[in-house]
Coordinates of C-alpha atoms in Angstrom, one line a residue:
Chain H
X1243 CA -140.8 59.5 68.3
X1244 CA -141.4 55.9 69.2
X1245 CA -139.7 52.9 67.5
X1246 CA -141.5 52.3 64.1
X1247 CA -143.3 48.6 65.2
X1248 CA -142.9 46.2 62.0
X1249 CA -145.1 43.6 60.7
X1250 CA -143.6 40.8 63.9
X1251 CA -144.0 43.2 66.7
X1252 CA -140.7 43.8 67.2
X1253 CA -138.5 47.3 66.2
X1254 CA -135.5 47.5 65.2
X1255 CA -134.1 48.2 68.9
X1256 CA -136.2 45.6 70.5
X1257 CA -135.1 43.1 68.1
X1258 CA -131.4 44.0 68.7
X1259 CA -132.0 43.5 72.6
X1260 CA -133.4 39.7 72.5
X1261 CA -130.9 38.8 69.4
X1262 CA -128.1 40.1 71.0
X1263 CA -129.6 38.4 74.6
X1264 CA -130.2 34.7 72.6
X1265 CA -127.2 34.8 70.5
X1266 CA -124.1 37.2 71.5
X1267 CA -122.3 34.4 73.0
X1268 CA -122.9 31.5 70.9
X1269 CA -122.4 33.7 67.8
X1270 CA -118.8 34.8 68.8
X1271 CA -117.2 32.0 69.7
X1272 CA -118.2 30.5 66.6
X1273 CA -116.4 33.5 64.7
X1274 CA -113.4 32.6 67.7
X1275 CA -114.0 29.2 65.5
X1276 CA -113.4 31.0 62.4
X1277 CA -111.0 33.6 62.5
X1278 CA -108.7 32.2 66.0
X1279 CA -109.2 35.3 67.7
X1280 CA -111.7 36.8 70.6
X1281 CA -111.6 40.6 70.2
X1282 CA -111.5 40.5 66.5
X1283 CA -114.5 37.6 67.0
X1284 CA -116.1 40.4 68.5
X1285 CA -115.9 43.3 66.5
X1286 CA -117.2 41.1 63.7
X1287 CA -120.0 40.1 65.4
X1288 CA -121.0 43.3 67.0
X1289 CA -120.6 44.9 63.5
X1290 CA -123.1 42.2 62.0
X1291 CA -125.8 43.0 65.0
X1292 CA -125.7 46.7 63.9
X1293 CA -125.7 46.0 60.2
X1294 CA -129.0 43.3 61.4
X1295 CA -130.6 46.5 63.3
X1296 CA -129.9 48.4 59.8
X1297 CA -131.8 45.8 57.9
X1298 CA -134.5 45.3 60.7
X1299 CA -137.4 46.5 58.4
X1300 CA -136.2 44.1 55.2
X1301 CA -135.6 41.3 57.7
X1302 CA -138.6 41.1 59.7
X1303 CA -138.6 37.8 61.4
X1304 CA -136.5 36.2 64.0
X1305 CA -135.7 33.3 62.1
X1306 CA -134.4 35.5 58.8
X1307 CA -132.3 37.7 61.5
X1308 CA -130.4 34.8 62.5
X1309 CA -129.7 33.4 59.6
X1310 CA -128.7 36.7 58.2
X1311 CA -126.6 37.0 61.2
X1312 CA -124.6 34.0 61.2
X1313 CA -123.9 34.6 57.1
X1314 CA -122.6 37.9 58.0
X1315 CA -120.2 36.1 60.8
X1316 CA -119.0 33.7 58.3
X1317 CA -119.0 36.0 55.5
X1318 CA -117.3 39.1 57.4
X1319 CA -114.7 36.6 59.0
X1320 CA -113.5 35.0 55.8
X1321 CA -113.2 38.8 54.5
X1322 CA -111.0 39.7 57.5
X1323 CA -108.7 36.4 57.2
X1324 CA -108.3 37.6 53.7
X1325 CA -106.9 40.9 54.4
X1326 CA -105.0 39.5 57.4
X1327 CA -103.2 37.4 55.1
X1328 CA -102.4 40.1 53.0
X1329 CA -101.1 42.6 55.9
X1330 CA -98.9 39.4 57.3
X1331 CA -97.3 39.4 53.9
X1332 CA -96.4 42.7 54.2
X1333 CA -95.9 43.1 57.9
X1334 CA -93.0 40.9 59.5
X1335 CA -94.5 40.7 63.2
X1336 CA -92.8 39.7 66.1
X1337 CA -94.4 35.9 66.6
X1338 CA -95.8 35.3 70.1
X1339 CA -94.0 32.8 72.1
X1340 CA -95.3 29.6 71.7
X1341 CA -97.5 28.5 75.0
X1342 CA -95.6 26.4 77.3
X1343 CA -97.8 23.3 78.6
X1344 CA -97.6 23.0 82.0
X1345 CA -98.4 19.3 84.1
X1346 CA -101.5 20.7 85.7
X1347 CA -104.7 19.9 84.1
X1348 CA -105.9 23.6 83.2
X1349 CA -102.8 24.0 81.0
X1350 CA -104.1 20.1 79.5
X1351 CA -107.0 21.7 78.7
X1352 CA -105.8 25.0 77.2
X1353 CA -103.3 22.8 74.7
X1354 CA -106.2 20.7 73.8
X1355 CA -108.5 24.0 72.6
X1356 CA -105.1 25.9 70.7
X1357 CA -104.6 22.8 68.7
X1358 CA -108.3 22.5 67.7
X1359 CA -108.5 26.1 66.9
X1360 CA -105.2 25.3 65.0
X1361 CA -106.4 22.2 63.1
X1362 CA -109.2 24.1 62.3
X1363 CA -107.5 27.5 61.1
X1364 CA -105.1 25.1 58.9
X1365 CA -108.0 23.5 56.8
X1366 CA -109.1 25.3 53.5
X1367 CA -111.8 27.9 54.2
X1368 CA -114.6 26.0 53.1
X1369 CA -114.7 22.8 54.8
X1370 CA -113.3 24.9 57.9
X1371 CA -117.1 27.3 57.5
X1372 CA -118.8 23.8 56.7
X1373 CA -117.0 22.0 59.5
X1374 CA -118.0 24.4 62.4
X1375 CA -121.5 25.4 60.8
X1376 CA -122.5 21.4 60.8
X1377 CA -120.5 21.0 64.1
X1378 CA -120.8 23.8 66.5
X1379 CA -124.1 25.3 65.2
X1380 CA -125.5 21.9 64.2
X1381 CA -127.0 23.1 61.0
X1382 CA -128.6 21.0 58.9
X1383 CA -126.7 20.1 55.3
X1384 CA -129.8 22.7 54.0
X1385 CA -128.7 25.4 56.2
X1386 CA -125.1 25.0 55.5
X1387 CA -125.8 25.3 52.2
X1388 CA -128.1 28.7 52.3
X1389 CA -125.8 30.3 54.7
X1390 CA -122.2 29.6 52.6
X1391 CA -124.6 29.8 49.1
X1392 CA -123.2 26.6 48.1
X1393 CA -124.8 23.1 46.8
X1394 CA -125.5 20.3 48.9
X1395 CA -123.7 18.2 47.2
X1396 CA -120.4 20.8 47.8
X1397 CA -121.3 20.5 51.6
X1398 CA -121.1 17.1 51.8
X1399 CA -117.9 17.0 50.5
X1400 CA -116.4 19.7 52.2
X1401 CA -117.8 18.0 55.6
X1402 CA -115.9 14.8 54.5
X1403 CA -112.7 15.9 53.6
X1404 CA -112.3 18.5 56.4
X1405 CA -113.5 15.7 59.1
X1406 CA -111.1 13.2 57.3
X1407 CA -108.0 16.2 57.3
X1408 CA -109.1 16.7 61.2
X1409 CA -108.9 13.4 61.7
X1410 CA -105.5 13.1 60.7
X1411 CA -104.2 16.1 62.5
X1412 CA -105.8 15.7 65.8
X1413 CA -105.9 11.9 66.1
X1414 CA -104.2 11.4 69.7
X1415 CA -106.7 13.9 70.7
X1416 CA -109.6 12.0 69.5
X1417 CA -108.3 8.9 71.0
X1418 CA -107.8 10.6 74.4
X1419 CA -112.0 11.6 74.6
X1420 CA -113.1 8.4 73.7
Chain N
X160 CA -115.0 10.0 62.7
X161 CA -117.3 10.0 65.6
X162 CA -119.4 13.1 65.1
X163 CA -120.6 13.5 68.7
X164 CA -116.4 13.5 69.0
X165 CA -115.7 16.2 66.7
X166 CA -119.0 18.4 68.6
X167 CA -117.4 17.8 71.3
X168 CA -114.2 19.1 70.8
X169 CA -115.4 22.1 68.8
X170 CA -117.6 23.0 71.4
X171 CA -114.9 22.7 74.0
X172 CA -112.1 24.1 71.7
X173 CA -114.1 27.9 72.7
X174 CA -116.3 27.0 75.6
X175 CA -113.7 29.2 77.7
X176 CA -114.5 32.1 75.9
X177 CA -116.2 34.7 77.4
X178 CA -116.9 37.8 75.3
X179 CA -117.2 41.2 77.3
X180 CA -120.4 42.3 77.2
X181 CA -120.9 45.2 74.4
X182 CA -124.9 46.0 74.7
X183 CA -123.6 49.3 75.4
X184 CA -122.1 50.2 73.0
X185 CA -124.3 48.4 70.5
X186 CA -127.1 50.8 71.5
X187 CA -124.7 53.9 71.3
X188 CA -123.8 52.7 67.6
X189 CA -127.4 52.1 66.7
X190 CA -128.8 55.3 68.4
X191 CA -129.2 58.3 65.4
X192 CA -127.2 60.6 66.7
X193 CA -124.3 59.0 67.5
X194 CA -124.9 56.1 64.9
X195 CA -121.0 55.1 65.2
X196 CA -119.3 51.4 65.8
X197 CA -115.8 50.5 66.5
X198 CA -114.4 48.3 63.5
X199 CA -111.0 46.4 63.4
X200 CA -110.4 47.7 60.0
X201 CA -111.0 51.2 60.5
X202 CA -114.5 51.0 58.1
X203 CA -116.3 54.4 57.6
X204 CA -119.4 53.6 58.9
X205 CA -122.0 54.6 56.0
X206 CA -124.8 54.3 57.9
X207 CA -124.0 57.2 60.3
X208 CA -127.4 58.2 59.9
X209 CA -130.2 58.7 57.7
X210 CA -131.0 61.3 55.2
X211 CA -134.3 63.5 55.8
X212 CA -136.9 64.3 53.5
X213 CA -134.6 66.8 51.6
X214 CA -131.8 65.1 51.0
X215 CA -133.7 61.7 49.5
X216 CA -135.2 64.3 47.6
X217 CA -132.2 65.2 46.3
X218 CA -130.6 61.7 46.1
X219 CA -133.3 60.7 43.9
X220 CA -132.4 63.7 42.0
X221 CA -129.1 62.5 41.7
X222 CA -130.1 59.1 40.9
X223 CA -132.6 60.3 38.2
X224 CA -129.3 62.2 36.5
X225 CA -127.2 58.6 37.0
X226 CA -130.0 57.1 35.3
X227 CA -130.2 59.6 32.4
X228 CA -126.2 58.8 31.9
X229 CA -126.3 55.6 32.4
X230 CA -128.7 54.7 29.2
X231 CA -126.1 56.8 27.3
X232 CA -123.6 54.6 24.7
X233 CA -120.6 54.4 26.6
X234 CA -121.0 55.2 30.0
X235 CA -119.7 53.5 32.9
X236 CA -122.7 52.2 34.2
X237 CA -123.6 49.1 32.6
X238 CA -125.2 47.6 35.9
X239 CA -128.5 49.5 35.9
X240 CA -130.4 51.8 34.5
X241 CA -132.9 53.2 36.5
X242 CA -132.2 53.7 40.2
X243 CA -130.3 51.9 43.1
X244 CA -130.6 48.8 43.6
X245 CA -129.9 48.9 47.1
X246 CA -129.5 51.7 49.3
X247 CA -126.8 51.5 52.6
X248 CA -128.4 53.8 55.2
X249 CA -131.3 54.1 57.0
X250 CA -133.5 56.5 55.2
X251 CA -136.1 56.9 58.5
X252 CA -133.8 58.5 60.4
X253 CA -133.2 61.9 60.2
X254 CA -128.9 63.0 59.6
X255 CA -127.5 65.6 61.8
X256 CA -125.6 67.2 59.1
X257 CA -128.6 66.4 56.1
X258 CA -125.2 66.4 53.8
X259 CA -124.9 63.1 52.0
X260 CA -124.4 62.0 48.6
X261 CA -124.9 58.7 46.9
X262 CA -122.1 56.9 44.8
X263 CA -122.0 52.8 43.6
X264 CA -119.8 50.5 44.4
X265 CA -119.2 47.2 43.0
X266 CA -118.8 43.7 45.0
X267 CA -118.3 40.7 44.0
X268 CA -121.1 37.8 44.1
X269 CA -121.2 34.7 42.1
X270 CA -123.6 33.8 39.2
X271 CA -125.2 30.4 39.5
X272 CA -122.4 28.4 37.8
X273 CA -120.5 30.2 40.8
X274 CA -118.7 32.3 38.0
X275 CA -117.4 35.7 40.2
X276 CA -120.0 39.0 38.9
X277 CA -119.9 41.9 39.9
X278 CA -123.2 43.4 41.2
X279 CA -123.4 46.8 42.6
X280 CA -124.7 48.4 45.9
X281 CA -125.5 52.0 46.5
X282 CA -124.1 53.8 49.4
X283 CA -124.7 56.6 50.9
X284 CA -121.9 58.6 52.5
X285 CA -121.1 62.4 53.5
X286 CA -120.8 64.8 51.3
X287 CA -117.5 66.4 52.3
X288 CA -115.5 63.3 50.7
X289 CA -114.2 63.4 46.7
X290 CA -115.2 60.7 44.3
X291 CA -111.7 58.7 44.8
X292 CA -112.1 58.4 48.6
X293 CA -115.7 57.4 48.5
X294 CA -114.9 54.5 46.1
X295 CA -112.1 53.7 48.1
X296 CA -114.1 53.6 51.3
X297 CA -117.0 51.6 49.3
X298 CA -114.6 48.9 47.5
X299 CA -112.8 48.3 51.3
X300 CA -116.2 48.0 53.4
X301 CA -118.6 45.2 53.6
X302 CA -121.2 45.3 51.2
X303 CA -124.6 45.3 52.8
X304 CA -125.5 42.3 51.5
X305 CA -124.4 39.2 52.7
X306 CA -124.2 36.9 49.8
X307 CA -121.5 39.9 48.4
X308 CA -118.0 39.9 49.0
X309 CA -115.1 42.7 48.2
X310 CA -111.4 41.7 48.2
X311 CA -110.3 44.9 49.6
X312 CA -109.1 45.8 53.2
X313 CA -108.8 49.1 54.8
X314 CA -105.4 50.3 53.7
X315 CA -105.1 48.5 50.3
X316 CA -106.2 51.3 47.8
X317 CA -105.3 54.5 48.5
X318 CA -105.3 57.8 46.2
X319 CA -107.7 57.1 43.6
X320 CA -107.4 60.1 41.4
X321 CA -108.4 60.7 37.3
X322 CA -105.6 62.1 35.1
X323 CA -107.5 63.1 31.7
X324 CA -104.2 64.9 30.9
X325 CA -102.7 60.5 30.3
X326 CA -106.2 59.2 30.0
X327 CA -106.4 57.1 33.3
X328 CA -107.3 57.2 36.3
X329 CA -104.7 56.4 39.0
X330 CA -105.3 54.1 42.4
X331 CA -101.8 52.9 44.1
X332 CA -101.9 49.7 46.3
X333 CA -101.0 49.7 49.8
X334 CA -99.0 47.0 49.9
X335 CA -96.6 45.6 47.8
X336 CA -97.6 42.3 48.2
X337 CA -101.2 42.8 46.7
X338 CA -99.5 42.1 43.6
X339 CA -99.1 38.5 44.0
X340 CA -103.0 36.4 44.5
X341 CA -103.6 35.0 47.8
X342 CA -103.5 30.9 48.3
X343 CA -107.3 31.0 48.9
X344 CA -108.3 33.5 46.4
X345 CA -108.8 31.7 42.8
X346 CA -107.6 32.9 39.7
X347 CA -111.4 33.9 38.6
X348 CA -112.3 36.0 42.0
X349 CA -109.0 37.9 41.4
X350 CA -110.0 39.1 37.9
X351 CA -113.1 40.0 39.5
X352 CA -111.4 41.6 42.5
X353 CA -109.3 44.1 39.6
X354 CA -112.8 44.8 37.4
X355 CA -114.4 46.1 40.8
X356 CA -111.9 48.4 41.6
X357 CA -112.0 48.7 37.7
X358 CA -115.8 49.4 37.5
X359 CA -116.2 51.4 40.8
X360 CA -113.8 53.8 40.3
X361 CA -115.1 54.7 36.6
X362 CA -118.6 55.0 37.8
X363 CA -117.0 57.4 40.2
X364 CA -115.5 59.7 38.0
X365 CA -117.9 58.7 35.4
X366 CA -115.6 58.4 32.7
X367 CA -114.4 54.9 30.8
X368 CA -111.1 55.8 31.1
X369 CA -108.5 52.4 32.3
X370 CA -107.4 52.0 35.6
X371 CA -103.7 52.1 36.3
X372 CA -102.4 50.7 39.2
X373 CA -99.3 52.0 40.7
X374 CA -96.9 51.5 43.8
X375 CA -94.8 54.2 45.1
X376 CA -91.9 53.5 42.4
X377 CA -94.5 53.2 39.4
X378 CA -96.8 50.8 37.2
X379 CA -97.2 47.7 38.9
X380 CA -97.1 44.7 36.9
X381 CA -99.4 42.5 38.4
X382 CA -102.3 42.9 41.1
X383 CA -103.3 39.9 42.8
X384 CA -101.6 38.1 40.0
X385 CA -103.6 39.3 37.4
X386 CA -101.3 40.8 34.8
X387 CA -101.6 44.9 35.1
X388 CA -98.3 46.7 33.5
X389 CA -100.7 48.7 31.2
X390 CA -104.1 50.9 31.9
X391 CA -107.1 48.3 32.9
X392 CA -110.2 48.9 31.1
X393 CA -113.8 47.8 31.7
X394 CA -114.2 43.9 31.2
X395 CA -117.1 42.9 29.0
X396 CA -120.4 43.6 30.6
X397 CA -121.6 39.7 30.0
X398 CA -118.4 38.5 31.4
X399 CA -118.4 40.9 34.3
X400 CA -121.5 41.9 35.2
X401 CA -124.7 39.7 36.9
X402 CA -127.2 39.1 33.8
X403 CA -130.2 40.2 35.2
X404 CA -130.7 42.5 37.8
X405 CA -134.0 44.5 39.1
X406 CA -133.9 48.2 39.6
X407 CA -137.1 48.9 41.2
X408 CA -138.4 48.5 43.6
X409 CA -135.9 48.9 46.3
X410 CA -134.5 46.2 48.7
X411 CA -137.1 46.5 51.6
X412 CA -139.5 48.7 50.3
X413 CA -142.9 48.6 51.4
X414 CA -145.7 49.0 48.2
X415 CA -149.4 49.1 48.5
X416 CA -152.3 49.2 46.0
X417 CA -153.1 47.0 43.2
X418 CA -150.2 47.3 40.8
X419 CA -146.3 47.1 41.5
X420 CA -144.3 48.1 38.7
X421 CA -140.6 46.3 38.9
X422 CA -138.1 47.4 36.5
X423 CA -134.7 46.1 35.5
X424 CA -132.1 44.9 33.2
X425 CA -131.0 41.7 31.5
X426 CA -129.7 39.8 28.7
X427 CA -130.8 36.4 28.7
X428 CA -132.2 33.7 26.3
X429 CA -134.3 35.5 23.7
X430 CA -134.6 37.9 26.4
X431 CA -137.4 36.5 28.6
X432 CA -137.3 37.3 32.0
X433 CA -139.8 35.9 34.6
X434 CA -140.8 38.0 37.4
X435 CA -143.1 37.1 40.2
X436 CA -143.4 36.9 44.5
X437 CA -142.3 33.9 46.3
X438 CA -143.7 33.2 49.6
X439 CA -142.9 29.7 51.4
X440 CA -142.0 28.4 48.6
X441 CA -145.1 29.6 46.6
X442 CA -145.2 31.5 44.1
X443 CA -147.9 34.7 43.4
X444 CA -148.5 36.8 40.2
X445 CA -145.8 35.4 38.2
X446 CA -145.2 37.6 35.2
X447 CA -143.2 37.1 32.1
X448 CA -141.8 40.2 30.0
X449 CA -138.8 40.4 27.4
X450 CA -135.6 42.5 28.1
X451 CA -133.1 41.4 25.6
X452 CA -130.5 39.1 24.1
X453 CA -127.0 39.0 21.9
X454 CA -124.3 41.9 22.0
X455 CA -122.3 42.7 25.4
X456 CA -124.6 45.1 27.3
X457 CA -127.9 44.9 29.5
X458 CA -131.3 45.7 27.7
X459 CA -133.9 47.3 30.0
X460 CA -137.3 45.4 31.5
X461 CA -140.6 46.4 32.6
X462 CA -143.1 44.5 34.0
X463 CA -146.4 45.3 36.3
X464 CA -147.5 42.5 38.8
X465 CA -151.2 42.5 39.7
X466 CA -151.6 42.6 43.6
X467 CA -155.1 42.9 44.2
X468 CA -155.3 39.1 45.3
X469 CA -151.9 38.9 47.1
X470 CA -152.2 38.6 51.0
X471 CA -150.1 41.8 53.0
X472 CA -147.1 40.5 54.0
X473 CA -143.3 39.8 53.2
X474 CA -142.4 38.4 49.9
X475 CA -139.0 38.2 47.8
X476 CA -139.1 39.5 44.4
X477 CA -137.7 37.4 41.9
X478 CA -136.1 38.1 38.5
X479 CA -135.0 35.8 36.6
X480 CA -133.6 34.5 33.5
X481 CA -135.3 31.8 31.1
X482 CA -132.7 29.4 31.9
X483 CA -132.2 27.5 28.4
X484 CA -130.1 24.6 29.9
X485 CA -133.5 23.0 31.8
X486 CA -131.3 22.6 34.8
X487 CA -133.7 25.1 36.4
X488 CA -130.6 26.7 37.7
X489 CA -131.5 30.6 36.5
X490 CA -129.6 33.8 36.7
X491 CA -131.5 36.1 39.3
X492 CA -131.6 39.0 41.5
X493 CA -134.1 39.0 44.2
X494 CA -135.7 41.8 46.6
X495 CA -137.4 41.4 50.0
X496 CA -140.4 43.9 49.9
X497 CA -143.8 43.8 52.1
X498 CA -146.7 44.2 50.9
X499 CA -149.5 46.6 52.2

């Protein structure tokens, strides 16, 4: 049987072909933003493509998918940092040696991102989701809002007190890509 | 600080990642016959595949029975009356083994004082699992809907049983330190955490009957820092549950002809509820109707929404709540549906 065409012209499976095309990249690293971690990054995302192929039919336009998608990211990340907390409670885990900067410039560069991605992971959750949503994705204060289900108002505080809190933490950095 | 600085290094901070390419195996999990998908936490995948003719058939059957019980005094299904409210698999595609069976869970969401509810999903799941493990599977997956949450992880419940012999039913944490709350969990989501392990366990054994939650040694006294040495029962419904919700129709249904009958409960100020179809911020065939008011439980509502003039297309459904405050800030419970 053919794919079932919906009201935009697009099935289910063509619609997972051109999201997945237009957004698999940008939409894991931002989970890499959220949860510090590629494969997990991408098991969250693939799981929110097949949960937006699931919902194809109630979704219906491009412009719903996505933002249905990137709530799922930020939604589905925040669930996995919570049980990840809980498991590292529980689990003691043999810590990973701490990354050894070396004086060439790739190793620079590779400090630089782990103490982002660590500035980041240290903020509360919300102004980290607000933070990379307004940041990385450049959503408007609007958008923010709809995808976290939160007021305006509680995005632009969020926004200020995790820029100020980055700010403080990765102020040499700053200084350095002036 | 410099926005264009903090772009920057966000952008940069993963602009050397690279993530392997997975269209592969996205089509392989989508595909109906082998609808599977690798997941960090182990997650049944409830959408393995659809249900044929037959089986909605008989999950409507099923539901029609929940509904009957659920208008009963005293049974453990507060939420709703009359039918899911939303349904976890695909019901177009046909299931290779055509033996599923329906059960609720509860997640939690937030009311718009951004109190933690509870609100409840169906799922649909093989029939070959008990009542425990199914609520267990349901209260440690992701709820379908995005704007839902569940404070559960694979591996955190386990053993859900009923003992009518001590008048409980039994669930035993995977780890010890779920007694204690997370740092970012707040006080409120926690007690809502407990009431949906609380809630989705009696609606699977379909009894009132506390919850008692145990480690290995015995009782534990607190889980996620809410106390728990004795038997949790049911919170209140007002305190627990969403305040309106709408039955019928379905998340994603598709309804033609002139009339659409939506159905659902609430308990609101002097019961009025407001129903109508939102379109770019328009609204169509707004329709008022009255559920009910005072005493903890949900009062059913009925309401038929003329469609003859309404353009085919894709609308939400809106239910809401007279909000009394005139902050026009109303509880509500919405459903995407197109019209033919």
């Amino acid at each position: 049987m053919p794919p079932r065409r919906q009201v935009s012209g697009w099935s289910a499976d063509e619609a997972l072909e051109l999201l997945y095309a237009a957004h698999w990249r940008r939409l894991v690293r931002l989970a890499v933003l959220l949860v510090h971690d590629v494969g997990t990054a991408e098991e969250i995302v693939q799981e929110c493509f097949v949960s937006v192929h699931g919902r194809w039919s109630r979704l219906n336009d491009p412009d719903k998918a996505l933002a249905y998608l990137r709530r799922s990211v930020v939604n589905r990340s925040r669930s996995h940092l919570r049980h990840l907390a809980v498991v590292r409670r529980h689990v003691e885990r043999e810590q990973a040696p701490e990354p050894q900067p070396g004086a060439d410039h790739a190793a620079y560069d590779q400090v630089r991102r782990a103490t982002v991605l660590a500035a980041l992971g240290s903020l509360p959750r919300r102004q980290r989701e607000v933070l990379v949503l307004r940041y990385y994705l450049d959503l408007s204060e609007a958008e923010i809002a709809d995808t976290l289900g939160i007021s305006r108002g509680a995005v632009k505080s969020h926004a200020s007190r995790g820029a100020g809190a980055l700010r403080a933490q990765l102020g040499d950095i700053l200084e350095e890509t002036r | 600080m410099n926005d264009d600085q903090l772009r920057r290094l966000l952008n940069d901070a993963v602009s050397d990642v690279e993530p392997e390419d997975r269209i592969e195996e996205l089509r392989a999990s989508v595909r109906p016959s082998t609808r599977v998908v690798r997941h960090f936490h182990a997650r049944p995948w409830y959408a393995a595949a659809g249900i044929v003719a037959a089986v909605i058939c008989l999950v409507a059957y099923i539901t029609n029975l929940a509904s009957n019980r659920s208008s009963e005094p005293g049974f453990a299904h507060p939420g709703g009356s009359s039918g899911p409210t939303m349904i976890a698999s695909d019901t177009s595609q046909p299931s290779p083994t055509g033996a599923t069976q329906e059960y609720t869970v509860y997640y939690v969401g937030q009311d718009p004082r951004d109190k933690p509810v509870l609100f409840r999903e169906l799922h649909r799941s093989e029939a070959s699992k008990s009542p425990g493990q199914l609520a267990e599977d349901g209260l440690q997956s992701t709820p379908l809907d995005p704007d839902y949450s569940t404070a559960w992880g694979s591996g955190d419940l386990r053993d859900a049983q009923l003992h009518r012999e001590i008048g409980a039913i039994t669930v035993t944490l995977g780890y010890a330190s779920l007694q204690r709350r997370p740092p970012d969990m707040t006080p409120a989501y926690a007690r809502a955490a407990v009431q949906q392990v609380v809630y989705t366990l009696q609606a699977a054994f379909h009894t009132r009957l506390p919850v008692q939650f145990q480690m290995s040694t015995g009782p534990t006294p607190t889980v996620l820092g809410v106390p728990t040495p004795d038997p949790v029962g049911a919170g209140g419904v007002l305190d627990t549950l969403s305040h309106i919700s709408v039955s019928s129709p379905n998340q994603g249904d598709t309804v033609s002809g002139d009339k659409l009958r939506v159905t659902g409960l609430n308990n609101g100020y002097e019961g009025s509820v407001l129903v109508y179809l939102e379109r770019g911020g328009k609204r169509y065939s707004p329709r008022p109707t009255i559920g009910g008011t005072i005493e903890d439980k949900l009062f059913p509502w009925a309401v038929t929404l003329d469609l003859a003039k309404v353009t085919p297309g894709t609308y939400t459904l809106v239910a809401q709540n007279d909000d009394a405050s005139g902050r026009n800030n109303p509880e509500q419970d919405t459903r995407v549906i197109t019209v033919e």
